[in-house]
XYZ file of C-alpha atoms in Angstrom:
421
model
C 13.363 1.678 40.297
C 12.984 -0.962 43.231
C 16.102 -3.484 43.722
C 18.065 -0.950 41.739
C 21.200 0.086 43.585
C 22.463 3.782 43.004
C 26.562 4.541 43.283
C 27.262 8.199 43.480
C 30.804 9.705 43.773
C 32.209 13.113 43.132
C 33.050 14.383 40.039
C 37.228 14.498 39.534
C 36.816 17.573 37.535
C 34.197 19.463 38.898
C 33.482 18.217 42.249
C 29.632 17.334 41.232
C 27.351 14.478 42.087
C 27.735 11.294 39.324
C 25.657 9.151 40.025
C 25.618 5.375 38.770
C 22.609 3.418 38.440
C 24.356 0.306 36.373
C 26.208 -0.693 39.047
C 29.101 -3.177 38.237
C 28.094 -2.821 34.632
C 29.209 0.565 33.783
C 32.627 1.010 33.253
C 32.276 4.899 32.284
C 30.059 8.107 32.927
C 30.179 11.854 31.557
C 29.432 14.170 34.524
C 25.571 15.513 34.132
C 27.295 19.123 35.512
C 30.925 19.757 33.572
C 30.423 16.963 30.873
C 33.596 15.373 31.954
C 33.822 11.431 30.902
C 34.964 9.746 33.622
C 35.955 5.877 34.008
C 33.910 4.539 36.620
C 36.014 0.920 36.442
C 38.577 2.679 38.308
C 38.404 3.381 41.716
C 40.199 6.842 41.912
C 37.211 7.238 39.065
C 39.887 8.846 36.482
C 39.223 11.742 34.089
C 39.277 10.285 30.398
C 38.048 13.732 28.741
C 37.881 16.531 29.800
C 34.492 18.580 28.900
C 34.379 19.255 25.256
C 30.870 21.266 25.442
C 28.593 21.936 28.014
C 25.182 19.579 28.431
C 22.458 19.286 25.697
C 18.577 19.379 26.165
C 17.611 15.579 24.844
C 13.974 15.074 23.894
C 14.451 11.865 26.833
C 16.814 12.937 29.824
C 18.901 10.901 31.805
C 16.885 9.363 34.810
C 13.600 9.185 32.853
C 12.030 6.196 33.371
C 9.296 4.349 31.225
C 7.263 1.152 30.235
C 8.580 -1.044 27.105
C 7.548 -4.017 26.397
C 5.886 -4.741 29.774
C 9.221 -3.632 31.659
C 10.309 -0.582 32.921
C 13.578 1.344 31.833
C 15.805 3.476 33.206
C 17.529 5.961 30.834
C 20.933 6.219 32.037
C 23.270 7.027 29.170
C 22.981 9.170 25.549
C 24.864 8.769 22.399
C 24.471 11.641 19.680
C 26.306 9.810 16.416
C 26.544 10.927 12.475
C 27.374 9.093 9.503
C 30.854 10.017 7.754
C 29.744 10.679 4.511
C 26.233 11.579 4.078
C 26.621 13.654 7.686
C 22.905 11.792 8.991
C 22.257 12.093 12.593
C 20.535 9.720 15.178
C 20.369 9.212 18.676
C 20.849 6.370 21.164
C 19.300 6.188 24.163
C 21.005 3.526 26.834
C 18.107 1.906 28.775
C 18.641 0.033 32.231
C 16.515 -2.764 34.072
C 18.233 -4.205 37.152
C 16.939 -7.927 35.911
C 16.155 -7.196 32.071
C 19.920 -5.546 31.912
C 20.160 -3.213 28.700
C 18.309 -1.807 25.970
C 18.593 0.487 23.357
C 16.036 3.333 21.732
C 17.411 4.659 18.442
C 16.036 7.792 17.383
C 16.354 9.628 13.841
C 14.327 11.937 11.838
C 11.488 11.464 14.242
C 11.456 7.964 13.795
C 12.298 5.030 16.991
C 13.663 2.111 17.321
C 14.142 -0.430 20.078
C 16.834 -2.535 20.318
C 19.169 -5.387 21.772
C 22.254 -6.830 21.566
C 22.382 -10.083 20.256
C 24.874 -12.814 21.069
C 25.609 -13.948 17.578
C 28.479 -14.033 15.224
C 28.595 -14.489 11.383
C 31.774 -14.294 9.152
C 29.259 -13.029 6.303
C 27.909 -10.189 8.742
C 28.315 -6.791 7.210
C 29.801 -8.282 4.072
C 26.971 -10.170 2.505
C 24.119 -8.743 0.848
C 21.468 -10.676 2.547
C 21.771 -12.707 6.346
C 19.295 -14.658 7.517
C 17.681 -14.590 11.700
C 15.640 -17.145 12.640
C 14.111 -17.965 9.458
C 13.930 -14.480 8.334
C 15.762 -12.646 5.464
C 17.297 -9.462 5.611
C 18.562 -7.189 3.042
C 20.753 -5.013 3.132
C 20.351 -1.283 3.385
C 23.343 0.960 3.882
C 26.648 1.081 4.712
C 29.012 3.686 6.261
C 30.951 5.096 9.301
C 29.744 6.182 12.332
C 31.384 9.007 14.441
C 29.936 9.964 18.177
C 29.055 13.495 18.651
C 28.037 13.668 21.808
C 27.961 12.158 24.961
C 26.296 12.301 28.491
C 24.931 9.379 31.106
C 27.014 6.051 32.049
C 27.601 3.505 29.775
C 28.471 -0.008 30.220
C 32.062 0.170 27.201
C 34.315 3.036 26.714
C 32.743 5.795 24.714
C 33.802 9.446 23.536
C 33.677 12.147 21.277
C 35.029 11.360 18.040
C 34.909 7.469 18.773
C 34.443 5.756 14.824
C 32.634 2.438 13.956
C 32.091 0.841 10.671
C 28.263 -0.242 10.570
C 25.895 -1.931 7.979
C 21.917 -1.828 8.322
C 20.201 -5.060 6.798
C 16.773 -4.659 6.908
C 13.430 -7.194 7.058
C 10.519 -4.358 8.278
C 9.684 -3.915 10.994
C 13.185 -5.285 12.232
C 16.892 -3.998 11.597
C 19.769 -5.864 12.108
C 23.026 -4.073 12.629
C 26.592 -4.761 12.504
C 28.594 -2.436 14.328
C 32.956 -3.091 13.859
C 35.298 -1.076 16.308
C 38.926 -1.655 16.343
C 38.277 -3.816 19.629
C 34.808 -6.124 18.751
C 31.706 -7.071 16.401
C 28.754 -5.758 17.762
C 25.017 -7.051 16.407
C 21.876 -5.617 17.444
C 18.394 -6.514 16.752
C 16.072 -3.261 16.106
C 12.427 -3.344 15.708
C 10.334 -0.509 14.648
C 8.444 1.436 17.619
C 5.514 3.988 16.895
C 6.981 7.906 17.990
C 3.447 7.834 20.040
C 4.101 4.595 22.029
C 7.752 5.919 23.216
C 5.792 9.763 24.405
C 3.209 7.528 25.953
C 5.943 5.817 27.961
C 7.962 8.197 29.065
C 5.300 10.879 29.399
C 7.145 13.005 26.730
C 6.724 15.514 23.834
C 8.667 14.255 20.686
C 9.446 15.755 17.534
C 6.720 14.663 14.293
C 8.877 12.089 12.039
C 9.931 13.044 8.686
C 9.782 10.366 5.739
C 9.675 6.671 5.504
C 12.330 4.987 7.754
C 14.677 2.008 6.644
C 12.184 -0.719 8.839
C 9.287 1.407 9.000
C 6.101 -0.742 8.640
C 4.373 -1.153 5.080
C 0.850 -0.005 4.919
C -1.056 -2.691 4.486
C 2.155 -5.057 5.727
C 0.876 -8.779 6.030
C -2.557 -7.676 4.172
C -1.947 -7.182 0.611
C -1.545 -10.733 -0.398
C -4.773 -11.607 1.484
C -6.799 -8.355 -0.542
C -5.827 -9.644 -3.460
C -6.648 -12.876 -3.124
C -10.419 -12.132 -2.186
C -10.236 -9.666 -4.975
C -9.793 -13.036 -6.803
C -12.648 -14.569 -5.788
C -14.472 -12.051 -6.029
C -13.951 -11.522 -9.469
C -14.327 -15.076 -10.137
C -17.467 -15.284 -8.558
C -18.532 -11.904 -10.107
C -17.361 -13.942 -13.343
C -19.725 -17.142 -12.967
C -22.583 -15.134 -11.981
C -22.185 -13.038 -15.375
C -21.818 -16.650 -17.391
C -24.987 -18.268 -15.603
C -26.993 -15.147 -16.732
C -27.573 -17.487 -19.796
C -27.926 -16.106 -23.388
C -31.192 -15.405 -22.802
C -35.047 -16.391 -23.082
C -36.855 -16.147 -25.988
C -40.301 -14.501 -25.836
C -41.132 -13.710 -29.012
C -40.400 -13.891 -32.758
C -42.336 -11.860 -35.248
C -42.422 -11.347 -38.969
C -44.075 -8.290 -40.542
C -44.574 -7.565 -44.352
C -44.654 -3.441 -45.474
C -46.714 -3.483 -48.906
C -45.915 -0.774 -51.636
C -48.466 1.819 -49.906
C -48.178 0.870 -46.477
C -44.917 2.669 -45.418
C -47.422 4.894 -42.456
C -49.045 1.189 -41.501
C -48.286 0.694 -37.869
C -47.806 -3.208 -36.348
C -47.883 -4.871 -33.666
C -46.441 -7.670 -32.105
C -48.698 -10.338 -30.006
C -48.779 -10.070 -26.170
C -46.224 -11.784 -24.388
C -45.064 -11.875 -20.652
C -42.239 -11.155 -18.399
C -42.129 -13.137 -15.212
C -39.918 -10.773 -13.582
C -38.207 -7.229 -13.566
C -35.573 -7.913 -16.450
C -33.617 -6.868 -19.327
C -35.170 -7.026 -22.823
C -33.289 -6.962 -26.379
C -34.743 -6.690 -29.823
C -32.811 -8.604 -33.124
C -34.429 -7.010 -36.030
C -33.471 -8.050 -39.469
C -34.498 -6.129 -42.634
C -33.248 -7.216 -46.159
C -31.937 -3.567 -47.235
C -30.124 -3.659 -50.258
C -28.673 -0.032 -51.096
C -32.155 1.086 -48.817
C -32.919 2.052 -45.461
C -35.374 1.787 -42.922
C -35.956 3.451 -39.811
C -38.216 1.490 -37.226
C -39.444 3.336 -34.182
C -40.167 1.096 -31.177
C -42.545 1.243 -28.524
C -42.598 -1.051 -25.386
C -45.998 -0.788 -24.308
C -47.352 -2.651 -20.778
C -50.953 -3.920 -20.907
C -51.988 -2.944 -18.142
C -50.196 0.795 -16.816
C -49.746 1.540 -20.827
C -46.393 2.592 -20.077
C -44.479 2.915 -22.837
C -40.655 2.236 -23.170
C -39.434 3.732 -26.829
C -36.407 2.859 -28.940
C -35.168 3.803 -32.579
C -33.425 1.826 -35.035
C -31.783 2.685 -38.351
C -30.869 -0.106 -40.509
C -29.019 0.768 -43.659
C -26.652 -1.018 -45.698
C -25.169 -0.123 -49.672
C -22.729 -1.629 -51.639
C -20.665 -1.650 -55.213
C -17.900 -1.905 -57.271
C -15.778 0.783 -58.103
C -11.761 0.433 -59.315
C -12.302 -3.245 -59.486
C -12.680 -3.260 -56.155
C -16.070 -4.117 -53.947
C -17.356 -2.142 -51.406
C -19.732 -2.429 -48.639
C -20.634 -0.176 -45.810
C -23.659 -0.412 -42.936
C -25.449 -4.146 -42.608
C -29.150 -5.233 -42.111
C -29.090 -5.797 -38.524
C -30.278 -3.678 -35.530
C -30.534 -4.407 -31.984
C -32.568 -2.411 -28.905
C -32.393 -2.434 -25.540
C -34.385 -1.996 -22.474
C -32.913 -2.446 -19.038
C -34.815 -2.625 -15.826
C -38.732 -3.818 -17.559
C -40.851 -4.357 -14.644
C -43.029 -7.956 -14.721
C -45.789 -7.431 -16.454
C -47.567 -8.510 -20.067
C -46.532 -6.501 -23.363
C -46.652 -5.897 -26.892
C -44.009 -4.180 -29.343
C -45.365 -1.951 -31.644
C -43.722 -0.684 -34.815
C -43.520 2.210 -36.800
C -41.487 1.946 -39.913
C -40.049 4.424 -42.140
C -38.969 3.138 -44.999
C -36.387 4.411 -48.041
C -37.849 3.043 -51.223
C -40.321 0.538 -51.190
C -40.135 -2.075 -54.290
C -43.528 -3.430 -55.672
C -42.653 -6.708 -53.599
C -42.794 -4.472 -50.367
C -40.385 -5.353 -47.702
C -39.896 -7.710 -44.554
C -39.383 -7.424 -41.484
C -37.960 -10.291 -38.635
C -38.527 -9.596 -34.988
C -36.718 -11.611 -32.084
C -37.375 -10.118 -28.932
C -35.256 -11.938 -25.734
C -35.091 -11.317 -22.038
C -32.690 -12.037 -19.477
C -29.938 -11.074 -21.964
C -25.985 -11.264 -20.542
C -24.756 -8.193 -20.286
C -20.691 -7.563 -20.014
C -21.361 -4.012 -19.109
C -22.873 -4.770 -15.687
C -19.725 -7.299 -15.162
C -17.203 -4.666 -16.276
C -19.159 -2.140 -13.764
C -18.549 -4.766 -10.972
C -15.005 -5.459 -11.648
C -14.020 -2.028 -12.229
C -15.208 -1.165 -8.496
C -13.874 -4.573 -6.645
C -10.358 -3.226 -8.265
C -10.326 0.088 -7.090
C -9.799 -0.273 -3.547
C -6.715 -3.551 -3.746
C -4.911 -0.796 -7.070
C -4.797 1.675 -4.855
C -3.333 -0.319 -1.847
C -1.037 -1.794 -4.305
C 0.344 1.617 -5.655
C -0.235 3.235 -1.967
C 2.330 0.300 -1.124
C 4.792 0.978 -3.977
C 5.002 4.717 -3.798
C 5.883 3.968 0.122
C 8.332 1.300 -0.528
C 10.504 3.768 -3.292
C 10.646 6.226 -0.405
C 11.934 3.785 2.102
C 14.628 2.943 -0.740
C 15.385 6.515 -1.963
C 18.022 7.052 0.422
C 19.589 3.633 -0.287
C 22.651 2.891 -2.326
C 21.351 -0.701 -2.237
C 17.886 -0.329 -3.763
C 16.002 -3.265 -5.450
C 16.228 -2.581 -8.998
C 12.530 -1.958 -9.461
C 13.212 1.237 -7.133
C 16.177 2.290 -9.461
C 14.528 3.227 -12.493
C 15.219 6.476 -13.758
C 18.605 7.070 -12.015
C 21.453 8.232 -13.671
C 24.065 6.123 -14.480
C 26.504 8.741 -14.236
């Protein structure tokens, strides 16, 4: 890396090549060859462990160099760590630019991070359940102790095997902001969320496929969901005004036919009457049954193609009294419908059926309407603008209990069903 000095000495314990490439910022190194940590503040470079285990494959190794950000890093130290309790691993990857100075990628369960120290102090950091960053909340999302595993590269503090720190995550995806407490200082660091393909890309690596949802993963649809449903709105609303200005519909014609004792195979017709346009087309019929029935068959019949359109009804309706109570079942009413008439002229011709026929005969009232509203077609529409903003809602949800799974801190709305044992 140009302007980048590099400080190489021989190893106290092993009598390899160290090299430095922090210069005047690291203050200790572990030797790439024994695994020696070394203090590199002191000029007779001092032994401050001896090799615990020999060097690890890492899925980044020391000297690799890569694009972040727009700047280019050095990897020049490694930190394996696991939590106390619940025996979690991640990785830390030191990262070195001569005039950016240090970064750091986090690694665990296939899943990165990149992050910075930040130069700010609260009393309420790592105690509260919430801090706030410029403008921006964060919750919290675990607490614990960290231990260091393993170590190899230079490092700009004192760092070894076995080395504990209390920490607490607070989360606000895609950021992290961590607390870190040794015996000696307060560290906070800023994380934010890096795609596992964007940290291969950079350092022209191979990395492991991530497992699960991570603490400050991105939501799907993170930013979005507020906006879907708010043109789901509108576009139910709108959906909703063009169903009301459908109208109640156009009369076209209104028809009264009389069946005389005798005349029950007498077939009638309606006059001609005209549809401007391709629409929908109800018939109200009305027939003063009284313990009766009457079947009417329908036919829809255009002028001019004699295409026919056919419908049924069945009007019936009896009544009583029987253990001083009265009874009713059925009615007098029946309506048809035809969807989809083309334009044309028409007439409606009727065949009735009748039960009993008195000597008075029977009536029978005809209202035929177009451009009838129709909730079905509404309910149609609704049904598939809702689909697609449900499913990003419960996509969303399912996502967000798996972030919070591994949480002791879960909102409560991610809680339900666990034990209170």
């Amino acid at each position: 890396m140009a302007g980048n000095p590099v400080k190489s000495f021989s190893c106290p314990a092993c009598g390899g090549i160290v090299e430095i490439h922090a210069v005047g910022h690291s203050i200790s190194a572990v030797c790439a060859h024994c695994s020696t940590l070394i203090d590199t503040a002191n000029n007779n470079f001092k032994i401050i462990k001896k090799a615990h285990e020999g060097s690890r494959h890492t899925d980044i190794e020391i000297g690799a160099k890569g694009v972040l950000d727009g700047v280019k890093w050095e990897v020049i130290g490694y930190v394996e760590k696991k939590d106390k309790s619940s025996l979690s691993f991640w990785e830390e990857y030191l990262l070195f630019n001569p005039y950016f100075g240090f970064r750091f990628l986090i690694q665990s369960e296939g899943h990165w991070n990149f992050a910075s120290i930040i130069k700010r102090y609260s009393p309420l950091a790592g105690s509260a359940s919430e801090l706030e960053l410029d403008g921006e909340n964060y919750s919290v999302y675990c607490r614990g102790i960290s231990i260091v595993e393993y170590v190899k590269g230079e490092f700009y503090w004192r760092v070894r095997k076995g080395d504990e720190e209390r920490y607490v995550d607070y989360i606000a995806p895609p950021r992290m902001l961590s607390v870190e407490r040794s015996k000696q200082e307060v560290t906070l660091s800023l994380s934010e969320y890096i795609q596992p393909d964007e940290v291969a890309k950079a350092f022209g690596v191979e990395l492991p496929d991530k497992t699960g949802v991570a603490a400050n993963q991105p939501a799907p649809f993170a930013g979005t969901l507020g906006k879907i449903w708010k043109v789901t709105g509108l576009s139910i609303l709108a959906a909703l005004l063009i169903q009301w200005n459908s109208g109640e519909g156009i009369n076209v014609n209104n028809s009264r036919i009389h069946i005389a004792q005798g005349e029950a195979e007498k077939t009638f017709s309606t006059p001609v009457f005209s549809l401007p346009n391709r629409t929908n087309l109800f018939v109200n019929s009305l027939v003063p049954v009284s313990n009766n029935w009457m079947e009417l068959d329908l036919s829809l019949v255009n002028e001019m193609t004699n295409e026919v359109y056919r419908s049924r009804q069945v009007i019936e309706y009896y009544h009583g009294y029987e253990g001083g109570e009265s009874w009713s079942e059925g009615g007098q009413l029946a309506e048809s419908a035809f969807s989809a008439v083309p334009a044309g002229d028409y007439r409606l011709v009727i065949d009735p059926s009748p039960g009993q026929l008195g000597p008075n005969g029977m009536d029978v009232s005809l209202e035929i309407k177009r451009n009838i509203r129709v909730w079905g077609n509404f309910w149609f529409i609704f049904l598939f603008i809702i689909v697609f903003p449900v499913f990003a809602l419960l996509y969303r949800w399912n996502f967000e209990s798996r972030r919070w799974e591994n949480s002791d801190y879960a909102p409560a709305v991610f809680r339900m069903g666990e034990s209170d044992e």
